[in-house]
Structures are given as structure tokens and as C-alpha cells.
PDB file of C-alpha atoms in Angstrom:
ATOM      1  CA  ASP A   1       0.000   0.000   0.000  1.00  0.00           C
ATOM      2  CA  LYS A   2       3.027   2.301  -0.420  1.00  0.00           C
ATOM      3  CA  THR A   3       4.664   3.862  -3.476  1.00  0.00           C
ATOM      4  CA  VAL A   4       8.002   2.384  -4.550  1.00  0.00           C
ATOM      5  CA  GLU A   5      10.403   5.109  -5.678  1.00  0.00           C
ATOM      6  CA  SER A   6      12.623   2.775  -7.699  1.00  0.00           C
ATOM      7  CA  SER A   7      13.813  -0.827  -7.896  1.00  0.00           C
ATOM      8  CA  THR A   8      16.109  -3.076  -9.907  1.00  0.00           C
ATOM      9  CA  THR A   9      14.966  -6.284 -11.603  1.00  0.00           C
ATOM     10  CA  TYR A  10      17.460  -9.072 -12.305  1.00  0.00           C
ATOM     11  CA  LEU A  11      17.425 -11.539 -15.206  1.00  0.00           C
ATOM     12  CA  TYR A  12      19.065 -14.943 -14.808  1.00  0.00           C
ATOM     13  CA  VAL A  13      19.540 -17.505 -17.583  1.00  0.00           C
ATOM     14  CA  ASP A  14      20.462 -20.992 -16.388  1.00  0.00           C
ATOM     15  CA  GLY A  15      21.511 -19.576 -13.030  1.00  0.00           C
ATOM     16  CA  GLU A  16      23.746 -16.822 -14.443  1.00  0.00           C
ATOM     17  CA  LEU A  17      22.932 -13.141 -13.938  1.00  0.00           C
ATOM     18  CA  VAL A  18      22.897 -11.727 -17.484  1.00  0.00           C
ATOM     19  CA  ALA A  19      21.011  -8.412 -17.280  1.00  0.00           C
ATOM     20  CA  GLN A  20      19.449  -5.829 -14.988  1.00  0.00           C
ATOM     21  CA  ASP A  21      16.587  -3.379 -15.490  1.00  0.00           C
ATOM     22  CA  ASP A  22      15.948  -0.218 -13.489  1.00  0.00           C
ATOM     23  CA  VAL A  23      12.252   0.286 -12.747  1.00  0.00           C
ATOM     24  CA  GLY A  24      10.935   3.746 -11.923  1.00  0.00           C
ATOM     25  CA  VAL A  25       8.256   4.924  -9.515  1.00  0.00           C
ATOM     26  CA  MET A  26       5.378   2.484  -8.995  1.00  0.00           C
ATOM     27  CA  ALA A  27       2.180   3.425  -7.152  1.00  0.00           C
ATOM     28  CA  PRO A  28       0.313   0.825  -5.074  1.00  0.00           C
ATOM     29  CA  HIS A  29      -1.218  -1.903  -7.309  1.00  0.00           C
ATOM     30  CA  GLN A  30       0.440  -0.418 -10.427  1.00  0.00           C
ATOM     31  CA  THR A  31       1.564  -2.852 -13.151  1.00  0.00           C
ATOM     32  CA  ASN A  32       4.422  -2.100 -15.559  1.00  0.00           C
ATOM     33  CA  THR A  33       5.598  -3.931 -18.668  1.00  0.00           C
ATOM     34  CA  GLU A  34       9.409  -3.846 -18.774  1.00  0.00           C
ATOM     35  CA  PHE A  35      12.174  -5.448 -20.855  1.00  0.00           C
ATOM     36  CA  PHE A  36      15.870  -6.310 -20.586  1.00  0.00           C
ATOM     37  CA  GLU A  37      18.667  -5.267 -22.951  1.00  0.00           C
ATOM     38  CA  TYR A  38      19.840  -8.812 -23.611  1.00  0.00           C
ATOM     39  CA  THR A  39      20.691 -10.710 -26.786  1.00  0.00           C
ATOM     40  CA  TRP A  40      19.024 -14.089 -26.730  1.00  0.00           C
ATOM     41  CA  ARG A  41      21.162 -17.038 -27.886  1.00  0.00           C
ATOM     42  CA  LEU A  42      19.119 -19.644 -29.754  1.00  0.00           C
ATOM     43  CA  SER A  43      20.622 -22.898 -28.526  1.00  0.00           C
ATOM     44  CA  GLY A  44      17.701 -25.205 -29.251  1.00  0.00           C
ATOM     45  CA  LYS A  45      18.013 -26.518 -25.684  1.00  0.00           C
ATOM     46  CA  GLU A  46      15.782 -25.926 -22.670  1.00  0.00           C
ATOM     47  CA  ASP A  47      16.877 -22.889 -20.641  1.00  0.00           C
ATOM     48  CA  GLU A  48      15.775 -21.743 -17.197  1.00  0.00           C
ATOM     49  CA  ILE A  49      14.675 -18.093 -17.237  1.00  0.00           C
ATOM     50  CA  LYS A  50      14.368 -16.448 -13.830  1.00  0.00           C
ATOM     51  CA  VAL A  51      13.249 -12.848 -13.265  1.00  0.00           C
ATOM     52  CA  VAL A  52      13.690 -11.382  -9.782  1.00  0.00           C
ATOM     53  CA  ALA A  53      11.964  -8.169  -8.713  1.00  0.00           C
ATOM     54  CA  ASP A  54      14.063  -6.077  -6.323  1.00  0.00           C
ATOM     55  CA  GLY A  55      17.063  -8.212  -7.243  1.00  0.00           C
ATOM     56  CA  ASP A  56      19.434  -6.292  -4.990  1.00  0.00           C
ATOM     57  CA  ASN A  57      16.950  -6.421  -2.080  1.00  0.00           C
ATOM     58  CA  SER A  58      16.999  -2.646  -1.637  1.00  0.00           C
ATOM     59  CA  VAL A  59      13.229  -2.332  -1.109  1.00  0.00           C
ATOM     60  CA  ASP A  60      11.779  -3.158   2.313  1.00  0.00           C
ATOM     61  CA  GLU A  61       8.756  -5.287   1.379  1.00  0.00           C
ATOM     62  CA  GLU A  62       5.825  -6.773   3.221  1.00  0.00           C
ATOM     63  CA  ASN A  63       6.644 -10.165   1.655  1.00  0.00           C
ATOM     64  CA  GLU A  64      10.254 -10.867   0.699  1.00  0.00           C
ATOM     65  CA  ASP A  65       9.560 -14.390  -0.575  1.00  0.00           C
ATOM     66  CA  ASN A  66       7.496 -13.745  -3.708  1.00  0.00           C
ATOM     67  CA  ASN A  67       9.897 -11.726  -5.893  1.00  0.00           C
ATOM     68  CA  GLU A  68      10.862 -14.503  -8.311  1.00  0.00           C
ATOM     69  CA  LYS A  69       9.264 -16.106 -11.332  1.00  0.00           C
ATOM     70  CA  ILE A  70      10.832 -18.972 -13.271  1.00  0.00           C
ATOM     71  CA  GLU A  71       9.945 -20.236 -16.732  1.00  0.00           C
ATOM     72  CA  TYR A  72      11.545 -22.989 -18.800  1.00  0.00           C
ATOM     73  CA  VAL A  73      11.921 -22.075 -22.447  1.00  0.00           C
ATOM     74  CA  THR A  74      13.142 -23.979 -25.487  1.00  0.00           C
ATOM     75  CA  ALA A  75      14.128 -21.552 -28.238  1.00  0.00           C
ATOM     76  CA  THR A  76      13.930 -23.132 -31.660  1.00  0.00           C
ATOM     77  CA  GLN A  77      16.181 -21.947 -34.441  1.00  0.00           C
ATOM     78  CA  THR A  78      15.277 -20.661 -37.875  1.00  0.00           C
ATOM     79  CA  GLY A  79      17.696 -20.263 -40.732  1.00  0.00           C
ATOM     80  CA  GLN A  80      21.108 -21.902 -41.012  1.00  0.00           C
ATOM     81  CA  PRO A  81      24.624 -21.276 -39.708  1.00  0.00           C
ATOM     82  CA  ASP A  82      27.417 -19.998 -41.953  1.00  0.00           C
ATOM     83  CA  LEU A  83      31.047 -20.459 -40.906  1.00  0.00           C
ATOM     84  CA  VAL A  84      33.732 -18.211 -42.381  1.00  0.00           C
ATOM     85  CA  ILE A  85      37.409 -17.588 -41.658  1.00  0.00           C
ATOM     86  CA  ALA A  86      37.711 -13.843 -41.069  1.00  0.00           C
ATOM     87  CA  ASP A  87      41.493 -13.615 -40.726  1.00  0.00           C
ATOM     88  CA  ILE A  88      44.761 -15.566 -40.615  1.00  0.00           C
ATOM     89  CA  PHE A  89      47.838 -14.198 -38.888  1.00  0.00           C
ATOM     90  CA  ILE A  90      51.146 -15.307 -37.406  1.00  0.00           C
ATOM     91  CA  GLY A  91      51.972 -14.585 -33.777  1.00  0.00           C
ATOM     92  CA  GLY A  92      55.366 -15.833 -32.645  1.00  0.00           C
ATOM     93  CA  ASP A  93      55.529 -19.502 -33.646  1.00  0.00           C
ATOM     94  CA  HIS A  94      51.746 -19.982 -33.878  1.00  0.00           C
ATOM     95  CA  VAL A  95      49.281 -19.708 -36.750  1.00  0.00           C
ATOM     96  CA  TYR A  96      46.133 -17.908 -35.581  1.00  0.00           C
ATOM     97  CA  TYR A  97      42.749 -17.565 -37.246  1.00  0.00           C
ATOM     98  CA  ARG A  98      39.417 -15.933 -36.530  1.00  0.00           C
ATOM     99  CA  ILE A  99      36.344 -18.050 -37.213  1.00  0.00           C
ATOM    100  CA  GLN A 100      32.881 -16.490 -37.286  1.00  0.00           C
ATOM    101  CA  ASN A 101      29.351 -17.762 -37.631  1.00  0.00           C
ATOM    102  CA  THR A 102      27.698 -15.186 -39.894  1.00  0.00           C
ATOM    103  CA  GLY A 103      24.508 -17.248 -40.200  1.00  0.00           C
ATOM    104  CA  GLU A 104      21.210 -17.218 -38.326  1.00  0.00           C
ATOM    105  CA  ALA A 105      21.534 -20.454 -36.340  1.00  0.00           C
ATOM    106  CA  THR A 106      24.083 -22.089 -34.045  1.00  0.00           C
ATOM    107  CA  ALA A 107      26.809 -24.058 -35.818  1.00  0.00           C
ATOM    108  CA  ASN A 108      27.268 -27.472 -34.256  1.00  0.00           C
ATOM    109  CA  THR A 109      30.676 -29.036 -33.582  1.00  0.00           C
ATOM    110  CA  SER A 110      32.926 -28.822 -36.634  1.00  0.00           C
ATOM    111  CA  THR A 111      36.499 -29.303 -37.830  1.00  0.00           C
ATOM    112  CA  THR A 112      38.930 -26.607 -38.987  1.00  0.00           C
ATOM    113  CA  THR A 113      42.092 -27.480 -40.904  1.00  0.00           C
ATOM    114  CA  LEU A 114      45.387 -25.714 -41.556  1.00  0.00           C
ATOM    115  CA  THR A 115      46.971 -26.311 -44.958  1.00  0.00           C
ATOM    116  CA  ILE A 116      50.446 -25.040 -45.876  1.00  0.00           C
ATOM    117  CA  ASN A 117      51.613 -25.275 -49.481  1.00  0.00           C
ATOM    118  CA  GLY A 118      48.908 -27.834 -50.218  1.00  0.00           C
ATOM    119  CA  GLU A 119      49.548 -30.110 -47.220  1.00  0.00           C
ATOM    120  CA  ILE A 120      47.197 -30.376 -44.226  1.00  0.00           C
ATOM    121  CA  VAL A 121      49.443 -29.918 -41.194  1.00  0.00           C
ATOM    122  CA  ALA A 122      46.987 -29.368 -38.313  1.00  0.00           C
ATOM    123  CA  THR A 123      43.343 -29.828 -37.353  1.00  0.00           C
ATOM    124  CA  ASN A 124      41.167 -28.188 -34.693  1.00  0.00           C
ATOM    125  CA  THR A 125      37.783 -29.184 -33.322  1.00  0.00           C
ATOM    126  CA  GLU A 126      35.369 -26.275 -32.888  1.00  0.00           C
ATOM    127  CA  GLU A 127      32.640 -26.391 -30.264  1.00  0.00           C
ATOM    128  CA  GLU A 128      29.205 -24.920 -30.975  1.00  0.00           C
ATOM    129  CA  ILE A 129      29.353 -21.334 -32.278  1.00  0.00           C
ATOM    130  CA  PRO A 130      26.197 -19.200 -31.820  1.00  0.00           C
ATOM    131  CA  PRO A 131      25.019 -16.808 -34.561  1.00  0.00           C
ATOM    132  CA  GLY A 132      27.230 -13.738 -34.889  1.00  0.00           C
ATOM    133  CA  GLU A 133      29.946 -15.011 -32.571  1.00  0.00           C
ATOM    134  CA  MET A 134      33.615 -14.753 -33.572  1.00  0.00           C
ATOM    135  CA  LEU A 135      36.441 -16.732 -31.973  1.00  0.00           C
ATOM    136  CA  THR A 136      40.216 -16.315 -32.231  1.00  0.00           C
ATOM    137  CA  ARG A 137      42.041 -19.637 -32.164  1.00  0.00           C
ATOM    138  CA  SER A 138      45.453 -21.105 -32.954  1.00  0.00           C
ATOM    139  CA  PHE A 139      46.662 -24.455 -34.237  1.00  0.00           C
ATOM    140  CA  THR A 140      48.991 -26.890 -32.504  1.00  0.00           C
ATOM    141  CA  TYR A 141      51.617 -26.331 -35.150  1.00  0.00           C
ATOM    142  CA  THR A 142      55.037 -24.705 -34.866  1.00  0.00           C
ATOM    143  CA  TRP A 143      55.569 -21.906 -37.372  1.00  0.00           C
ATOM    144  CA  THR A 144      59.241 -21.395 -38.192  1.00  0.00           C
ATOM    145  CA  PRO A 145      60.750 -18.183 -39.611  1.00  0.00           C
ATOM    146  CA  LEU A 146      60.673 -17.927 -43.387  1.00  0.00           C
ATOM    147  CA  ALA A 147      63.944 -18.631 -45.147  1.00  0.00           C
ATOM    148  CA  GLU A 148      65.381 -16.181 -47.656  1.00  0.00           C
ATOM    149  CA  ASN A 149      63.062 -15.887 -50.698  1.00  0.00           C
ATOM    150  CA  GLU A 150      60.678 -18.487 -49.204  1.00  0.00           C
ATOM    151  CA  THR A 151      56.926 -18.249 -49.778  1.00  0.00           C
ATOM    152  CA  ARG A 152      54.250 -20.167 -47.886  1.00  0.00           C
ATOM    153  CA  ILE A 153      50.623 -20.364 -48.984  1.00  0.00           C
ATOM    154  CA  VAL A 154      48.474 -20.806 -45.881  1.00  0.00           C
ATOM    155  CA  THR A 155      44.838 -21.916 -46.092  1.00  0.00           C
ATOM    156  CA  VAL A 156      42.431 -22.318 -43.182  1.00  0.00           C
ATOM    157  CA  THR A 157      39.195 -24.197 -43.881  1.00  0.00           C
ATOM    158  CA  ALA A 158      36.161 -24.048 -41.611  1.00  0.00           C
ATOM    159  CA  ASP A 159      33.874 -27.096 -41.487  1.00  0.00           C
ATOM    160  CA  ALA A 160      36.513 -29.061 -43.367  1.00  0.00           C
ATOM    161  CA  ALA A 161      34.608 -32.335 -42.886  1.00  0.00           C
ATOM    162  CA  ASN A 162      31.406 -30.704 -44.192  1.00  0.00           C
ATOM    163  CA  THR A 163      29.353 -31.783 -41.176  1.00  0.00           C
ATOM    164  CA  VAL A 164      27.527 -28.455 -40.724  1.00  0.00           C
ATOM    165  CA  ASP A 165      24.555 -27.709 -42.978  1.00  0.00           C
ATOM    166  CA  GLU A 166      25.257 -24.067 -43.899  1.00  0.00           C
ATOM    167  CA  SER A 167      23.455 -21.360 -45.822  1.00  0.00           C
ATOM    168  CA  ASP A 168      26.605 -20.918 -47.951  1.00  0.00           C
ATOM    169  CA  GLU A 169      28.886 -23.912 -48.471  1.00  0.00           C
ATOM    170  CA  ASN A 170      31.347 -22.024 -50.681  1.00  0.00           C
ATOM    171  CA  ASN A 171      32.858 -19.482 -48.257  1.00  0.00           C
ATOM    172  CA  ASN A 172      34.590 -21.721 -45.705  1.00  0.00           C
ATOM    173  CA  GLN A 173      38.160 -21.110 -46.863  1.00  0.00           C
ATOM    174  CA  ARG A 174      40.604 -18.261 -46.510  1.00  0.00           C
ATOM    175  CA  THR A 175      44.096 -18.210 -48.028  1.00  0.00           C
ATOM    176  CA  GLU A 176      46.985 -15.886 -47.211  1.00  0.00           C
ATOM    177  CA  THR A 177      50.479 -15.806 -48.709  1.00  0.00           C
ATOM    178  CA  PHE A 178      53.456 -15.186 -46.438  1.00  0.00           C
ATOM    179  CA  ALA A 179      56.725 -14.317 -48.168  1.00  0.00           C
ATOM    180  CA  GLU A 180      60.230 -13.401 -47.063  1.00  0.00           C
ATOM    181  CA  THR A 181      60.776  -9.920 -48.484  1.00  0.00           C
ATOM    182  CA  GLY A 182      64.445  -9.626 -47.667  1.00  0.00           C
ATOM    183  CA  THR A 183      63.762  -6.746 -45.243  1.00  0.00           C
ATOM    184  CA  PRO A 184      65.653  -7.337 -41.997  1.00  0.00           C
ATOM    185  CA  SER A 185      63.317  -8.399 -39.200  1.00  0.00           C
ATOM    186  CA  THR A 186      65.601  -7.038 -36.515  1.00  0.00           C
ATOM    187  CA  ALA A 187      66.941  -3.559 -35.939  1.00  0.00           C
ATOM    188  CA  THR A 188      69.273  -1.875 -33.477  1.00  0.00           C
ATOM    189  CA  GLY A 189      70.272   1.667 -32.643  1.00  0.00           C
ATOM    190  CA  ASP A 190      68.391   4.696 -31.308  1.00  0.00           C
ATOM    191  CA  ILE A 191      64.895   3.280 -31.862  1.00  0.00           C
ATOM    192  CA  ASP A 192      62.005   3.492 -29.410  1.00  0.00           C
ATOM    193  CA  LEU A 193      58.481   2.494 -30.492  1.00  0.00           C
ATOM    194  CA  VAL A 194      55.504   3.596 -28.391  1.00  0.00           C
ATOM    195  CA  ILE A 195      51.715   3.472 -28.764  1.00  0.00           C
ATOM    196  CA  LEU A 196      50.372   6.998 -28.276  1.00  0.00           C
ATOM    197  CA  ASP A 197      46.656   6.259 -28.229  1.00  0.00           C
ATOM    198  CA  ILE A 198      43.926   3.802 -29.239  1.00  0.00           C
ATOM    199  CA  PHE A 199      40.565   4.682 -30.761  1.00  0.00           C
ATOM    200  CA  LEU A 200      37.654   2.825 -32.365  1.00  0.00           C
ATOM    201  CA  SER A 201      35.995   3.749 -35.646  1.00  0.00           C
ATOM    202  CA  GLY A 202      34.087   1.922 -38.350  1.00  0.00           C
ATOM    203  CA  ASN A 203      35.005  -1.745 -38.043  1.00  0.00           C
ATOM    204  CA  GLN A 204      38.569  -1.046 -36.971  1.00  0.00           C
ATOM    205  CA  ILE A 205      40.665  -0.813 -33.849  1.00  0.00           C
ATOM    206  CA  ASN A 206      42.940   2.130 -34.632  1.00  0.00           C
ATOM    207  CA  TYR A 207      46.130   3.259 -32.955  1.00  0.00           C
ATOM    208  CA  ARG A 208      48.916   5.807 -33.318  1.00  0.00           C
ATOM    209  CA  ILE A 209      52.476   4.529 -33.123  1.00  0.00           C
ATOM    210  CA  GLN A 210      55.585   6.718 -32.865  1.00  0.00           C
ATOM    211  CA  ASN A 211      59.312   6.122 -33.155  1.00  0.00           C
ATOM    212  CA  LEU A 212      60.714   8.274 -30.349  1.00  0.00           C
ATOM    213  CA  GLY A 213      64.260   7.449 -31.408  1.00  0.00           C
ATOM    214  CA  SER A 214      66.443   9.241 -33.945  1.00  0.00           C
ATOM    215  CA  GLU A 215      67.137   6.276 -36.234  1.00  0.00           C
ATOM    216  CA  GLN A 216      64.928   4.700 -38.885  1.00  0.00           C
ATOM    217  CA  VAL A 217      63.228   1.342 -38.364  1.00  0.00           C
ATOM    218  CA  MET A 218      62.552  -0.592 -41.580  1.00  0.00           C
ATOM    219  CA  SER A 219      59.518  -2.500 -40.313  1.00  0.00           C
ATOM    220  CA  SER A 220      57.835  -3.664 -37.125  1.00  0.00           C
ATOM    221  CA  THR A 221      55.002  -5.918 -36.011  1.00  0.00           C
ATOM    222  CA  THR A 222      52.219  -4.779 -33.686  1.00  0.00           C
ATOM    223  CA  TYR A 223      50.212  -7.248 -31.595  1.00  0.00           C
ATOM    224  CA  ILE A 224      46.556  -6.585 -30.725  1.00  0.00           C
ATOM    225  CA  TYR A 225      45.024  -8.276 -27.666  1.00  0.00           C
ATOM    226  CA  VAL A 226      41.467  -8.334 -26.322  1.00  0.00           C
ATOM    227  CA  ASN A 227      41.212  -9.393 -22.687  1.00  0.00           C
ATOM    228  CA  ASP A 228      44.784 -10.748 -22.915  1.00  0.00           C
ATOM    229  CA  GLU A 229      43.940 -12.914 -25.939  1.00  0.00           C
ATOM    230  CA  LEU A 230      45.950 -12.237 -29.097  1.00  0.00           C
ATOM    231  CA  VAL A 231      43.382 -11.382 -31.784  1.00  0.00           C
ATOM    232  CA  GLY A 232      45.503  -9.860 -34.523  1.00  0.00           C
ATOM    233  CA  VAL A 233      48.824  -8.746 -35.928  1.00  0.00           C
ATOM    234  CA  ASP A 234      49.500  -5.548 -37.869  1.00  0.00           C
ATOM    235  CA  GLN A 235      52.577  -4.930 -40.013  1.00  0.00           C
ATOM    236  CA  VAL A 236      53.992  -1.396 -39.793  1.00  0.00           C
ATOM    237  CA  GLY A 237      56.273  -0.107 -42.542  1.00  0.00           C
ATOM    238  CA  VAL A 238      59.304   2.168 -42.496  1.00  0.00           C
ATOM    239  CA  MET A 239      59.347   4.753 -39.697  1.00  0.00           C
ATOM    240  CA  ALA A 240      61.954   7.515 -39.543  1.00  0.00           C
ATOM    241  CA  GLY A 241      63.157   8.915 -36.251  1.00  0.00           C
ATOM    242  CA  GLY A 242      60.359  10.937 -34.640  1.00  0.00           C
ATOM    243  CA  GLN A 243      57.748   9.726 -37.154  1.00  0.00           C
ATOM    244  CA  THR A 244      54.157   8.996 -36.081  1.00  0.00           C
ATOM    245  CA  ASN A 245      51.840   6.652 -38.007  1.00  0.00           C
ATOM    246  CA  THR A 246      48.108   6.057 -37.637  1.00  0.00           C
ATOM    247  CA  GLU A 247      47.351   2.381 -38.199  1.00  0.00           C
ATOM    248  CA  GLY A 248      44.149   0.338 -38.262  1.00  0.00           C
ATOM    249  CA  PHE A 249      43.208  -3.280 -37.700  1.00  0.00           C
ATOM    250  CA  ASP A 250      39.945  -4.840 -38.905  1.00  0.00           C
ATOM    251  CA  TYR A 251      38.070  -6.223 -35.902  1.00  0.00           C
ATOM    252  CA  PRO A 252      34.341  -6.255 -34.948  1.00  0.00           C
ATOM    253  CA  TRP A 253      34.854  -4.249 -31.767  1.00  0.00           C
ATOM    254  CA  GLN A 254      31.105  -3.516 -31.555  1.00  0.00           C
ATOM    255  CA  SER A 255      30.710  -7.009 -30.085  1.00  0.00           C
ATOM    256  CA  LEU A 256      32.902  -6.098 -27.105  1.00  0.00           C
ATOM    257  CA  ARG A 257      31.309  -5.427 -23.735  1.00  0.00           C
ATOM    258  CA  GLU A 258      31.790  -2.603 -21.284  1.00  0.00           C
ATOM    259  CA  GLY A 259      34.946  -3.256 -19.285  1.00  0.00           C
ATOM    260  CA  ASP A 260      36.668  -5.347 -21.971  1.00  0.00           C
ATOM    261  CA  ILE A 261      40.334  -4.415 -22.347  1.00  0.00           C
ATOM    262  CA  ILE A 262      42.112  -3.797 -25.650  1.00  0.00           C
ATOM    263  CA  LYS A 263      45.897  -3.889 -25.434  1.00  0.00           C
ATOM    264  CA  ILE A 264      48.198  -2.899 -28.291  1.00  0.00           C
ATOM    265  CA  VAL A 265      51.889  -3.763 -28.178  1.00  0.00           C
ATOM    266  CA  ALA A 266      54.438  -2.188 -30.508  1.00  0.00           C
ATOM    267  CA  ASP A 267      57.145  -4.644 -31.609  1.00  0.00           C
ATOM    268  CA  GLY A 268      55.009  -7.509 -30.307  1.00  0.00           C
ATOM    269  CA  PRO A 269      57.507 -10.287 -31.122  1.00  0.00           C
ATOM    270  CA  ASN A 270      60.354  -8.186 -29.653  1.00  0.00           C
ATOM    271  CA  ASN A 271      62.428  -8.278 -32.840  1.00  0.00           C
ATOM    272  CA  ILE A 272      63.745  -4.742 -32.445  1.00  0.00           C
ATOM    273  CA  GLN A 273      66.420  -3.712 -29.972  1.00  0.00           C
ATOM    274  CA  GLU A 274      65.071  -0.480 -28.491  1.00  0.00           C
ATOM    275  CA  THR A 275      66.474   2.112 -26.130  1.00  0.00           C
ATOM    276  CA  ASP A 276      63.453   1.478 -23.874  1.00  0.00           C
ATOM    277  CA  GLU A 277      61.856  -1.980 -23.951  1.00  0.00           C
ATOM    278  CA  LEU A 278      59.280  -1.191 -21.257  1.00  0.00           C
ATOM    279  CA  ASN A 279      57.079   1.385 -23.011  1.00  0.00           C
ATOM    280  CA  ASN A 280      55.664  -0.605 -25.944  1.00  0.00           C
ATOM    281  CA  GLU A 281      52.168  -1.189 -24.536  1.00  0.00           C
ATOM    282  CA  LYS A 282      48.981   0.817 -24.216  1.00  0.00           C
ATOM    283  CA  THR A 283      45.544  -0.325 -23.066  1.00  0.00           C
ATOM    284  CA  TYR A 284      42.017   0.877 -23.765  1.00  0.00           C
ATOM    285  CA  ILE A 285      38.997  -0.040 -21.638  1.00  0.00           C
ATOM    286  CA  VAL A 286      35.712  -0.291 -23.525  1.00  0.00           C
ATOM    287  CA  SER A 287      33.037   1.925 -21.989  1.00  0.00           C
TER     288      SER A 287
END
């Protein structure tokens, strides 16, 4: 019989708190229709949905035992999955790839293969991938430095065993060519690479890199991490002493959540002997 100034409703899916909703003033006996900002994953399995009024127990109520309601829901899928390889990159002695389900349904367990110069050298098993989700993974395969004038043709194939019924069966492969250019991979002298700032625009993670030293660096490799997971590598060209470059890396950062951490590391593989080896990193917290 009293007005409630405000309250917070909690949403749980299979026992995990996934969203909250702030409810405004409610007069006695008033009924509101509210909703949660939450992206539903269509798993095809039965899920427990629990909604709890006054989830943080901040309202002193006459009855504290009737705030919950539980429903069991089975969400059925429409459409089909579609697995694609969004990127291939080398990090240290590992071959990395990004696999994405661009379809409208969950992709069941599948197999991804790594082929180098026509020979399959490694295989991964992928767990279920929901619609829209992208994963960065690496193969159990040791990548060795390219010899002089060597070229390697690297192909990664999603759903290599063709066990997933997809909306497009012709876009599972991605091929990249890695070649030794003859440019020295190491450098010494008065060189000092730093990341000045990080910013997001379009579908790219962008950053500004500067050579604080006085000597030219022929090339360098930047590593991009999300929540301490290596998600990409960016090759930076010649930089004179004092030069600043603005670089960009294709990545669907819109899928990141508040609090996720992007870290960019200049000279990620530590190939360059710098005057200061402790200032190569910069982080950005998604807000």
C-alpha cells in the first residue's frame, strides 16, 4: 500500500545473472511492462529463465519471498549457420585464425584445418558457435621463420569435414600468402616504439604509433590483444626517427562489452632492440 520510488529487476539464464533493469516509480497496485537489454542465444536446448523483482533487495517489502518467477523455455532456431574464416595471422611460432558464424543459427561441432603449401598440417575441433559469434584460435603447429626468398601459402578451412549444414557452403576457406621480403626483421640503434593512443571507428581498432628514437626502423610488427587474448597482428612499414603513423586493424569491436580491455603492443615479437623496452604497450577499456 506504499509507493516504490525505484527498484532493480534481475534476469538470470540458467543460473547466471545476465542483465538488470531499473524500474521507476510504482504506485500501489500499479503494473508495468518492462524489458531487458539482452541478446538471446538460440541454442535449441531448454533454458531456465528467472526474473527477480528487487534483485538487490533494496526495497523493504511486506513479503520478501514472492519476488521470483521462473519459466523454462526452449528456443527453436530458424535459418542456417554460416562459418567463415575472417582472418589468418602469425603470432610468434603460432598460426592464428578468426572463425565467425555469420549465419542465423548455431553451428554445431565442426572441424577446422590448416593447410600449408597444399599439405594439411593441423586440425582443430570447434565447439558450438552461436550466430554472430567470432572466436580467435590457434593451431597446434610450430611456425618457423621464413627462409630467404621463401613463400608459404596458408589456407584455413572451416567445417573441413562438411558436417555443418550451412546457408553458404562455398565461403569456408581463406588463403593468405606469407613471403620473405628480404627486409631485416631485426633492428638496433636509437629506436624506441611507443603506442600513443587507441581509438575505435568503423570496423577497426585504430592506434597511433611513434618512433621516439632518432634512427629509422625498416619495419615492425604490432600485436593486438582483447582481454589478454591475441586477436591480430599488424605490419607497420618504415618509420623515420620521430615519425608517427596512424594504423588500423579490422576487428568487430562492436561485439565487445563494457569493461573489456584492448591492449596494443608495438614490436610484439620483440624483434627490435630499443632504447626502452618497457614502453611498448597501451591499453584501452571499452566503456
